[in-house]
Short mmCIF file of C-alpha atoms and ligand atoms in Angstrom, two decimals:
data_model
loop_
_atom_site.label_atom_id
_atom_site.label_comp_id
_atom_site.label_asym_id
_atom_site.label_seq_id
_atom_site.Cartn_x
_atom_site.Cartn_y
_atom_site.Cartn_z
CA UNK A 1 8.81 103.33 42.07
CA UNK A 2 8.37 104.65 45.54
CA UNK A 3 9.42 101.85 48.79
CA UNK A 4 6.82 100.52 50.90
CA UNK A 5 7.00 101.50 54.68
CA UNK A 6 8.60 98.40 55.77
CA UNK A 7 11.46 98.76 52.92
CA UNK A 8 12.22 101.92 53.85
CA UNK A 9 12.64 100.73 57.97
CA UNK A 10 14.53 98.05 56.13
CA UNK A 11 17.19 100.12 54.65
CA UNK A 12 17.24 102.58 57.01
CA UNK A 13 16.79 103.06 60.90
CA UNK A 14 16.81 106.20 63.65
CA UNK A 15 18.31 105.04 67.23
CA UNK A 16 19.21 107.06 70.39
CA UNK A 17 22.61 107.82 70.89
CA UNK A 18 22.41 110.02 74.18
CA UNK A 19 21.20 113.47 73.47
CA UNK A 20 20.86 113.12 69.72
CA UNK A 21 19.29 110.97 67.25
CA UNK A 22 21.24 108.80 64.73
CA UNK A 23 20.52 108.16 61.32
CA UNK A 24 21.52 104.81 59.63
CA UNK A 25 21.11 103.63 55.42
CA UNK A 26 21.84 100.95 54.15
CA UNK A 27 24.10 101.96 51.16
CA UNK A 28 25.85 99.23 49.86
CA UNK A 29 28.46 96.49 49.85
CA UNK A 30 31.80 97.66 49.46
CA UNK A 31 33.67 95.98 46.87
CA UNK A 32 37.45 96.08 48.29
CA UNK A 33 36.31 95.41 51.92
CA UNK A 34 33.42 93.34 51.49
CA UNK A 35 31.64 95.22 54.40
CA UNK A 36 27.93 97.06 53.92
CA UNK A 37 28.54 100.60 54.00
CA UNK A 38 26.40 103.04 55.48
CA UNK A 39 25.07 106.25 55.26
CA UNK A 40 25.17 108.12 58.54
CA UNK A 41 23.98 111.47 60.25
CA UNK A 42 23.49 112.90 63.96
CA UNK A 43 20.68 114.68 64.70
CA UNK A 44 20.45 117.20 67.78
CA UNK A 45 17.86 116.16 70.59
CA UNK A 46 15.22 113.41 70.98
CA UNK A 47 12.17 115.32 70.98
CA UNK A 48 9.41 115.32 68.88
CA UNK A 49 10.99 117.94 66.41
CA UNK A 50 14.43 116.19 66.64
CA UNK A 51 12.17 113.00 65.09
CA UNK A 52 10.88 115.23 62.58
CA UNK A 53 14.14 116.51 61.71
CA UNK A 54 15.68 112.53 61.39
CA UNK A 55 13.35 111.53 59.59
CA UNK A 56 14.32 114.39 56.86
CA UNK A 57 17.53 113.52 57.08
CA UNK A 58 16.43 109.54 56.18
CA UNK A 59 14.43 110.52 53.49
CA UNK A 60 17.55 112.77 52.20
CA UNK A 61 20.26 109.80 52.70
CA UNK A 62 17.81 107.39 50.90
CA UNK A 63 17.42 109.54 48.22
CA UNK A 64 21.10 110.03 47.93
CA UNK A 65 21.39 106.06 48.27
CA UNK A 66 18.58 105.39 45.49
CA UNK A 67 20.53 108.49 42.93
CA UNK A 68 24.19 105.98 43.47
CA UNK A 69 21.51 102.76 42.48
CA UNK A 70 20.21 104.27 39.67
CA UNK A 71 23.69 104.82 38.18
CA UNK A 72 24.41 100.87 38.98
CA UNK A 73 23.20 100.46 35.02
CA UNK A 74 26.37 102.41 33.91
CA UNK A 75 29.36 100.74 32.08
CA UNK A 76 31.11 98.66 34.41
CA UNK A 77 34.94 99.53 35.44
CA UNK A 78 36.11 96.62 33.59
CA UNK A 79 34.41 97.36 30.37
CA UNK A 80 36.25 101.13 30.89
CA UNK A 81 39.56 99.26 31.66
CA UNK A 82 38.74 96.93 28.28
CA UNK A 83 38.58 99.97 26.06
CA UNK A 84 41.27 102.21 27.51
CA UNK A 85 43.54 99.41 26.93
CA UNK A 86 42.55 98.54 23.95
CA UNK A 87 43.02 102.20 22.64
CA UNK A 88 45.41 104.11 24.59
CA UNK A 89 48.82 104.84 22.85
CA UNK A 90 50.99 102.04 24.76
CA UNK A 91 53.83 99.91 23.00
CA UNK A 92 52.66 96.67 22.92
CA UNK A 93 55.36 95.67 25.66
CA UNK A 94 53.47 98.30 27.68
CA UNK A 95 50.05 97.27 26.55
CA UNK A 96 50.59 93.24 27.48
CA UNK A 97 52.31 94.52 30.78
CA UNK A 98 49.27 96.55 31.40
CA UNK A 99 46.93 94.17 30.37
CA UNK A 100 48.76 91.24 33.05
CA UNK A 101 48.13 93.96 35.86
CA UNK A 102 44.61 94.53 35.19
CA UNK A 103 43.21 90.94 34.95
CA UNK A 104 45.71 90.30 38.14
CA UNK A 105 44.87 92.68 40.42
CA UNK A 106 42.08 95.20 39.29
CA UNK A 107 39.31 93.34 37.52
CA UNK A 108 38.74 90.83 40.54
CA UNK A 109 37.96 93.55 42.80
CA UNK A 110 36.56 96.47 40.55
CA UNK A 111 35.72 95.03 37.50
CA UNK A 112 31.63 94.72 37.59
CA UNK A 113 31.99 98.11 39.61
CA UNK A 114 29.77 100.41 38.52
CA UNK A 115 32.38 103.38 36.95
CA UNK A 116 30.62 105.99 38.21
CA UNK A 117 30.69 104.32 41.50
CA UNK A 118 34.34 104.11 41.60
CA UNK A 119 35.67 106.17 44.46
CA UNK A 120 39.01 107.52 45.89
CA UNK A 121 38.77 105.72 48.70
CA UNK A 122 37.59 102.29 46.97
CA UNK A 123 41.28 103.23 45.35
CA UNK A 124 43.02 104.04 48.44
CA UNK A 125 41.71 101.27 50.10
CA UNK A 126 42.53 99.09 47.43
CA UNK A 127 46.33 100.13 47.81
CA UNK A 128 46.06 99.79 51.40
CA UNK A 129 45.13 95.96 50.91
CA UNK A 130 47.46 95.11 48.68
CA UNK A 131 50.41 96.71 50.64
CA UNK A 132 49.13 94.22 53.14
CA UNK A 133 48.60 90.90 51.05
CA UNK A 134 49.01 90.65 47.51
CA UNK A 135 46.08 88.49 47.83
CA UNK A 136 43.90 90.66 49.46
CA UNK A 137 43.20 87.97 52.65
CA UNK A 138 41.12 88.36 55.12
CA UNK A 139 43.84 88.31 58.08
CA UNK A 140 42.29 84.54 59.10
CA UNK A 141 44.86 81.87 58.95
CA UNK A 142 44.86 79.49 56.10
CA UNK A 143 46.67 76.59 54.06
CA UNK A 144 47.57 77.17 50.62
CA UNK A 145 47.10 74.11 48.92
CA UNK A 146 49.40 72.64 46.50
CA UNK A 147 47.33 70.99 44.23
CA UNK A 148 43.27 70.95 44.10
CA UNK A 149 40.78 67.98 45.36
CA UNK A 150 41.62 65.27 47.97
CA UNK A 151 45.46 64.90 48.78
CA UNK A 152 47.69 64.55 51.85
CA UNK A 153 48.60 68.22 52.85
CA UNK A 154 51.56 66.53 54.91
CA UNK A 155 52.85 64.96 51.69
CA UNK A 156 52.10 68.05 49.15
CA UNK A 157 53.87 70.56 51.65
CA UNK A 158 51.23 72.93 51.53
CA UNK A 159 51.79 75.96 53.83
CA UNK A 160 50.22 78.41 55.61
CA UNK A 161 49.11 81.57 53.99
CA UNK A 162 51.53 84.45 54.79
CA UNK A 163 50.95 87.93 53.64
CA UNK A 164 53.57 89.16 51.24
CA UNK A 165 52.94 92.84 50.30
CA UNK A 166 52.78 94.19 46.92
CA UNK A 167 55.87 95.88 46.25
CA UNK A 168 55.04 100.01 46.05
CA UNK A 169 56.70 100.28 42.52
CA UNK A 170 54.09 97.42 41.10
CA UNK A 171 51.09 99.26 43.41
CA UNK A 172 51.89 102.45 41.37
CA UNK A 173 51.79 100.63 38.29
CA UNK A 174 48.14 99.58 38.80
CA UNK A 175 47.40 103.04 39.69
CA UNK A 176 48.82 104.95 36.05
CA UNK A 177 46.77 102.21 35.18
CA UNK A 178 43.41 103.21 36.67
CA UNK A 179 44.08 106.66 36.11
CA UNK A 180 44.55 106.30 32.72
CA UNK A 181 41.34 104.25 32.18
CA UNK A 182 39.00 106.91 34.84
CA UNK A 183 41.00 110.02 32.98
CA UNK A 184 39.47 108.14 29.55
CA UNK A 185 35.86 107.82 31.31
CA UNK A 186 36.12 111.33 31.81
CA UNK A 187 37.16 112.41 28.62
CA UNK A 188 33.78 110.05 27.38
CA UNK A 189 31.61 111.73 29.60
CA UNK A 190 30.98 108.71 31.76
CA UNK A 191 32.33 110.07 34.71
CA UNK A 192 32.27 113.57 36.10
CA UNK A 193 35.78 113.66 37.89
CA UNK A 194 38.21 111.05 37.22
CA UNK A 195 38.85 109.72 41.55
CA UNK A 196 42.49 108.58 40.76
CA UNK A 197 43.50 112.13 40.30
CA UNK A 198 43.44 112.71 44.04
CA UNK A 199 44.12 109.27 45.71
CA UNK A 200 47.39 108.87 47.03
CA UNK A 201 49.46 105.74 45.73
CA UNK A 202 52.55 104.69 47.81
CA UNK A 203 55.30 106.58 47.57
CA UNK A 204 58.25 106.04 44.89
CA UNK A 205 60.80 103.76 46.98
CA UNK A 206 64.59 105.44 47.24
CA UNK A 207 66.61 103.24 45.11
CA UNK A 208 69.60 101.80 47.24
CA UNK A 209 72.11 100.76 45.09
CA UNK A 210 74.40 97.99 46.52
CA UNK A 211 77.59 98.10 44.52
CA UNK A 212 79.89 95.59 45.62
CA UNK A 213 83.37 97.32 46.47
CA UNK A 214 86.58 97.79 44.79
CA UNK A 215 87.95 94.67 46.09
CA UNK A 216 84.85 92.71 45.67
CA UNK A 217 84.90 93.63 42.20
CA UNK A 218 88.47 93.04 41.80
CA UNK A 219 87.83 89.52 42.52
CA UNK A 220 84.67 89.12 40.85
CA UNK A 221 86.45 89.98 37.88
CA UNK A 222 89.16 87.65 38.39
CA UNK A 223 87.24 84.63 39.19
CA UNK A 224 85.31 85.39 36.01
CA UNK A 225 88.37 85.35 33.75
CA UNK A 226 89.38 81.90 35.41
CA UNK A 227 86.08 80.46 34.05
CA UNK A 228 86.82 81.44 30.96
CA UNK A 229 86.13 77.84 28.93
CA UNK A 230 86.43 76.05 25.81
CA UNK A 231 83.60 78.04 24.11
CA UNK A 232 83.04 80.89 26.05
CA UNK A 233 84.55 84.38 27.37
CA UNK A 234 82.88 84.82 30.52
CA UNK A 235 85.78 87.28 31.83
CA UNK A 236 84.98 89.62 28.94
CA UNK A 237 81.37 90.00 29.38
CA UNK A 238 81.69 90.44 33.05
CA UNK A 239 84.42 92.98 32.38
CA UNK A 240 82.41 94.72 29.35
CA UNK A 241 79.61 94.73 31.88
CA UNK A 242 81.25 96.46 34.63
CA UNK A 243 82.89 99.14 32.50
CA UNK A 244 80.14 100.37 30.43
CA UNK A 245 77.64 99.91 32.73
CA UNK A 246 75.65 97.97 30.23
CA UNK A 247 72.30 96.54 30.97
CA UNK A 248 72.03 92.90 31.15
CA UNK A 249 69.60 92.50 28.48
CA UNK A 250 71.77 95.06 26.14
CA UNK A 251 74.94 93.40 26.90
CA UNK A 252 72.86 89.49 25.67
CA UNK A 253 71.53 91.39 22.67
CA UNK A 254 74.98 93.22 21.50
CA UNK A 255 76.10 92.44 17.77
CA UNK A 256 79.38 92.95 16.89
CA UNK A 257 77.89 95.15 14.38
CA UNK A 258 77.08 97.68 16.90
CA UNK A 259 80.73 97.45 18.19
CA UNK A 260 83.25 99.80 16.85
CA UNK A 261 86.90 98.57 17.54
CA UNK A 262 88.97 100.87 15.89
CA UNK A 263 86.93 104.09 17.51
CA UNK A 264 86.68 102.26 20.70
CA UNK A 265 82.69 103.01 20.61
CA UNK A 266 79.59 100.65 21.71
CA UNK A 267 76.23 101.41 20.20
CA UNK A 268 73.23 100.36 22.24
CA UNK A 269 70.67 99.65 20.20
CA UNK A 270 69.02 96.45 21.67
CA UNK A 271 67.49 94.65 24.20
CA UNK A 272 66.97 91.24 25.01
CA UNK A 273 63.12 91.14 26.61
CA UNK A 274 60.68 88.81 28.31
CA UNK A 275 57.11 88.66 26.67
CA UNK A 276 55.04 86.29 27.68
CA UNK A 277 57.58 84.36 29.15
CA UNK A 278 59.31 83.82 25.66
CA UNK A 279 62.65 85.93 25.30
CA UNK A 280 63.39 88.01 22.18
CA UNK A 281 66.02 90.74 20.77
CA UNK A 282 64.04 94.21 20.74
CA UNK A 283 65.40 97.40 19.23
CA UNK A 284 64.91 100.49 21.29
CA UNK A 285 63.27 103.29 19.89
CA UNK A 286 65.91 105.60 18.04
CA UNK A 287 66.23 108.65 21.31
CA UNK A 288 67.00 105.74 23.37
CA UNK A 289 69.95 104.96 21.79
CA UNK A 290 73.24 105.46 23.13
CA UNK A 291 77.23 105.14 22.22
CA UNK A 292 79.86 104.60 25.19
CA UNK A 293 83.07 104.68 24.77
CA UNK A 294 85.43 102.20 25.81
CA UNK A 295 88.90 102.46 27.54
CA UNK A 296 91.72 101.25 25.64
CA UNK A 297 91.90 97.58 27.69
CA UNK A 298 88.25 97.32 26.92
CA UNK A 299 88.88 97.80 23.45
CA UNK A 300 91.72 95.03 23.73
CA UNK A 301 89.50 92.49 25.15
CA UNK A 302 86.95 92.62 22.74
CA UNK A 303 89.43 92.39 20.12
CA UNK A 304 90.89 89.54 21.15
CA UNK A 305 87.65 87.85 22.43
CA UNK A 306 86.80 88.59 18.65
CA UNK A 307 89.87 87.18 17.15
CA UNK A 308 88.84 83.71 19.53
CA UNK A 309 85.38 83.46 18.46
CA UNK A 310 86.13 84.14 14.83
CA UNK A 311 88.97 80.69 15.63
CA UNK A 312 85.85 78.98 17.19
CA UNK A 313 83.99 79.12 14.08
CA UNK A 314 86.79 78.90 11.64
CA UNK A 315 87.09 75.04 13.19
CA UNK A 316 83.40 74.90 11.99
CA UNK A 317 83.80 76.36 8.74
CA UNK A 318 81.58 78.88 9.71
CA UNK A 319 82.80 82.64 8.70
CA UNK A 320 82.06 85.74 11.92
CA UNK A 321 79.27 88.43 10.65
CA UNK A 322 78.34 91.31 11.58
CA UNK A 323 74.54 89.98 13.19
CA UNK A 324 76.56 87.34 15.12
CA UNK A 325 75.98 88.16 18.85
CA UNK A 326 78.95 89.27 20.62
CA UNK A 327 78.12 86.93 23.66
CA UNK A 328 77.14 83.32 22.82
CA UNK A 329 75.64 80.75 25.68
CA UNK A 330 77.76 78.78 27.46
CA UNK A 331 76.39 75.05 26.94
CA UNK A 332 77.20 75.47 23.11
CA UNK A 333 78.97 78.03 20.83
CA UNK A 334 76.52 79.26 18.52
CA UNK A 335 76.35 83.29 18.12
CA UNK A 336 73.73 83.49 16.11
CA UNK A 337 71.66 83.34 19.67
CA UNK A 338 72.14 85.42 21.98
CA UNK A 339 73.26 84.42 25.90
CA UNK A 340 69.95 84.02 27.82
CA UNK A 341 69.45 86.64 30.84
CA UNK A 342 68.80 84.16 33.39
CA UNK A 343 72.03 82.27 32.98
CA UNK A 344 73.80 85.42 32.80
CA UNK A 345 72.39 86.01 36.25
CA UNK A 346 71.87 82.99 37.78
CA UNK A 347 75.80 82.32 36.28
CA UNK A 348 77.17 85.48 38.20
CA UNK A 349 75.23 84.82 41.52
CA UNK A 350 77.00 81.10 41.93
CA UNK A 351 80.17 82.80 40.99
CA UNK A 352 79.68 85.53 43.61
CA UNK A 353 78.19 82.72 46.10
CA UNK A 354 81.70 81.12 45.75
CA UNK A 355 83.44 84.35 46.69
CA UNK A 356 81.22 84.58 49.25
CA UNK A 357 80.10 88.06 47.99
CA UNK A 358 76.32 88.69 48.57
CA UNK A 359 75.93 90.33 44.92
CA UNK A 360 73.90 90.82 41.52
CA UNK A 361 74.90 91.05 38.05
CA UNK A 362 73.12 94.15 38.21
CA UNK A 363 74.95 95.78 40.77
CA UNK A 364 77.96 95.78 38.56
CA UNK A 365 76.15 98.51 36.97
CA UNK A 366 75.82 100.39 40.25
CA UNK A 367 79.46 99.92 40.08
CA UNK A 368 80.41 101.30 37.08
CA UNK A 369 78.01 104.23 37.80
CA UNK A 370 79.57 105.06 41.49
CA UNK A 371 83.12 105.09 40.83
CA UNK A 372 82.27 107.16 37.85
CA UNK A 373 80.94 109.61 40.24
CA UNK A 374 83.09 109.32 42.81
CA UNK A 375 85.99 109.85 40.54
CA UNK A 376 84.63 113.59 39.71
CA UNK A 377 82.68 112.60 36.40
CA UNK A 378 79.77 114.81 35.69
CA UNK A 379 76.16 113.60 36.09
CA UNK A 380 75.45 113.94 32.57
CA UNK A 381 78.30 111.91 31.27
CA UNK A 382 77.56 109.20 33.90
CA UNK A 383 73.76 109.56 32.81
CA UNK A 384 74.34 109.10 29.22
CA UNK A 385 76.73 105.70 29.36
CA UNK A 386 74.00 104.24 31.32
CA UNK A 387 71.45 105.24 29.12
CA UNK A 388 69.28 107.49 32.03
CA UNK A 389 66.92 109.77 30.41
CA UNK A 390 65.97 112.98 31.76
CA UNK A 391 69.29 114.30 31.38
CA UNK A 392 70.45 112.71 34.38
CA UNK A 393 67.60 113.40 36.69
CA UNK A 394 66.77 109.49 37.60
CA UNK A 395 70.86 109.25 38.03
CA UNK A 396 70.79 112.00 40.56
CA UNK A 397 67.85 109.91 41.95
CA UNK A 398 69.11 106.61 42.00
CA UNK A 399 72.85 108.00 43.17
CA UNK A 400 72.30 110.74 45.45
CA UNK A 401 75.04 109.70 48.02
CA UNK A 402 77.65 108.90 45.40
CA UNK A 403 76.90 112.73 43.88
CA UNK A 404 76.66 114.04 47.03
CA UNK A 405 80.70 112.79 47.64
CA UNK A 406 81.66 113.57 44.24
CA UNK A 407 80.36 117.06 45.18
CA UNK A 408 82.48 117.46 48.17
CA UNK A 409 85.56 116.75 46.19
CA UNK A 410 85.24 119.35 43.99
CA UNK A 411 84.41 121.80 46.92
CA UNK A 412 87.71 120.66 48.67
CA UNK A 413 89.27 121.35 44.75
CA UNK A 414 88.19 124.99 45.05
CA UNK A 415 88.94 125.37 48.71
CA UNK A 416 92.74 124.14 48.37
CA UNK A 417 93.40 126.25 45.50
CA UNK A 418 91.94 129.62 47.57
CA UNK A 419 94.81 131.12 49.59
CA UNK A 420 93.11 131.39 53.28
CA UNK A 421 92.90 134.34 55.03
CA UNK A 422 95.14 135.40 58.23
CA UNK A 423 94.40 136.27 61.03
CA UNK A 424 94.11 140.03 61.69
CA UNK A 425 94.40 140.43 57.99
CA UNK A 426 91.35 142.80 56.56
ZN1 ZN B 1 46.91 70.81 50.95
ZN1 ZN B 2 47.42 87.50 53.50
#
């Protein structure tokens, strides 16, 4: 159906801008911004032809307008998002993960978008915002309210609104996300070009590990030994932890089944995960498996940590299996569960707090990675005790300066070993 006159003035309108003529449609509300978006184009001159010419140009722009309307009945990005979820190849970890980002932060802004009307700058800008606010404000002050309905904001503590960014690493996330679903509209022939091929996502953020330093470690180690308690080895996980490099979820989901005391050998097979805020053991998948090897005092400990815990449950007539957990809780021994991940960590930080060492459980593993390095160990070694795949690309990410050193060490190796020339000497 053709526009009357006055909808066409309506949508569209020529004004003077000096020496040229500018053309104006209406073309939409954006969805990220919120702001109409319009069509523009300058014409040359103000004459009679120049009006001529303008209002070609209007007719062309509505046209253009009415073609991105018409396409308004397509499937909607959410319904694309839906269906790519639903039957891309993802582990379920993945797919729930996936699933929590979408209904978070994509469907509220793009979800009854159009899919063909999906752009790369809708995208960008959408990455933009939520590198700003995570909540995508408006920049206007405002309280965050506690609770909902009448109360007293004095009593409730609500606060002011401050923007907190959306960390780059989760803003790329959304984007494999997007891409996967617009690559999937593609491949269906609802979309011509998938737009998340070209739009720029933040960049990666350079890892900086923190390990704490020989000395730091040195007592972090010994204050965890002195907490050793009644039912627990807290030294020996701290230790196993710092000299394997072990993941805090692999070291909480280690059976002594995977643990090899007469070879010396770990086998990390496991994982203790969060899913839906309920923790459980999960095997990785076979390639991901690894085997470190332990040093002879590591090999000690564990045996005699072993020899206590097998005691422990002697004195409750209960015989040590192979599925026991290596690590039990600390509130009560019982190694048939494994030691929760959060008071592993939040166990470590007050221990550190005490030293007055600003540290991580996790940066143990930084630990046990740099002074590998630093001692002269080859990436791939280092790479393969902490379970890096990629044959040690992501630990040549993730430790640049540490190879970088390591490096110069064996350059001084060669140089001391080359006799130098002399002076005058051809
Ligand atoms: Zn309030
Ligand atoms: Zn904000």
């Amino acid at each position: 159906m053709a526009d009357s006159g006055e909808q066409r003035r309506r949508r569209g309108s020529v004004r003077q801008r000096g020496n040229s003529l500018q053309v104006r449609v209406f073309s939409g509300v954006d969805p990220v911004t919120g702001k109409d978006v319009y069509l523009t184009e300058t014409v040359k001159g103000t004459d009679r032809a120049a009006e001529k010419a303008a209002e070609k140009v209007m007719t062309r722009l509505l046209s253009q307008v009415d073609q991105q309307r018409s396409a308004t009945s397509s499937v909607a990005f959410g319904y694309v998002l839906d269906e790519w979820l639903r039957t891309a190849e993802l582990d379920e970890d993945t797919r729930d993960m996936y699933r929590g980002y979408a209904d978070r932060n994509i469907r509220p802004v793009l979800g009854d978008e159009p899919v063909r009307k999906v752009s790369t700058r809708m995208l960008e800008t959408l990455y933009a915002e939520l590198r700003r606010c995570r909540v995508r404000c408006d920049g206007k002050p405002f309280i965050v309210h506690r609770v909902d309905g009448d109360h007293d904001c004095v009593k409730k503590r609500c606060k002011p609104h401050e923007c907190k960014p959306l960390a780059a690493s989760t803003v790329r996330q959304l984007h494999s996300i997007m891409s996967g679903a617009l690559s999937a509209a593609e491949r269906w022939e609802w979309i011509d070009a998938n737009p998340a091929r070209i739009a720029k996502r933040p960049k990666q953020p350079q890892p900086q590990p923190t390990p704490p330093s020989p000395s730091e470690a040195a007592q972090l180690v010994d204050a965890a030994f002195a907490m050793d308690g009644e039912i627990d080895d807290w030294g020996t996980l701290v230790w196993l932890v710092m000299t394997t490099g072990i993941r805090r979820g692999e070291v909480c989901a280690l059976k002594w089944s995977r643990v090899d005391l007469e070879q010396g050998i770990i086998e990390v097979r496991s994982s203790y995960v969060l899913r839906k805020g309920v923790g459980r053991v999960k095997d990785t998948k076979t390639h991901q498996m690894r085997r470190i090897a332990l040093d002879t005092e590591t090999t000690v400990l564990l045996r005699e940590h072993k020899d206590r815990s097998r005691q422990r449950l002697a004195e409750l007539n209960v015989k040590l299996t192979d599925d026991m957990y290596v690590f039990s809780g600390v509130r009560k021994f019982d190694p048939t569960q494994p030691y929760s991940p959060h008071a592993v960590s939040s166990r470590y930080k007050d221990m550190a707090e005490r030293l007055g060492i600003d540290t991580h459980i996790h940066a143990l593993r930084h630990y046990s990675a740099t002074e590998l390095l630093a001692a002269g160990i080859d990436l791939r070694t280092v790479a393969g005790r902490l379970g890096h795949g990629g044959g040690g690309a992501t630990t040549l990410r993730v430790y640049a300066a540490w190879v970088a050193a390591s490096d110069r060490k064996a350059a001084e190796i060669l140089g001391s070993r080359m006799s130098k020339p002399k002076p005058g000497q051809k």
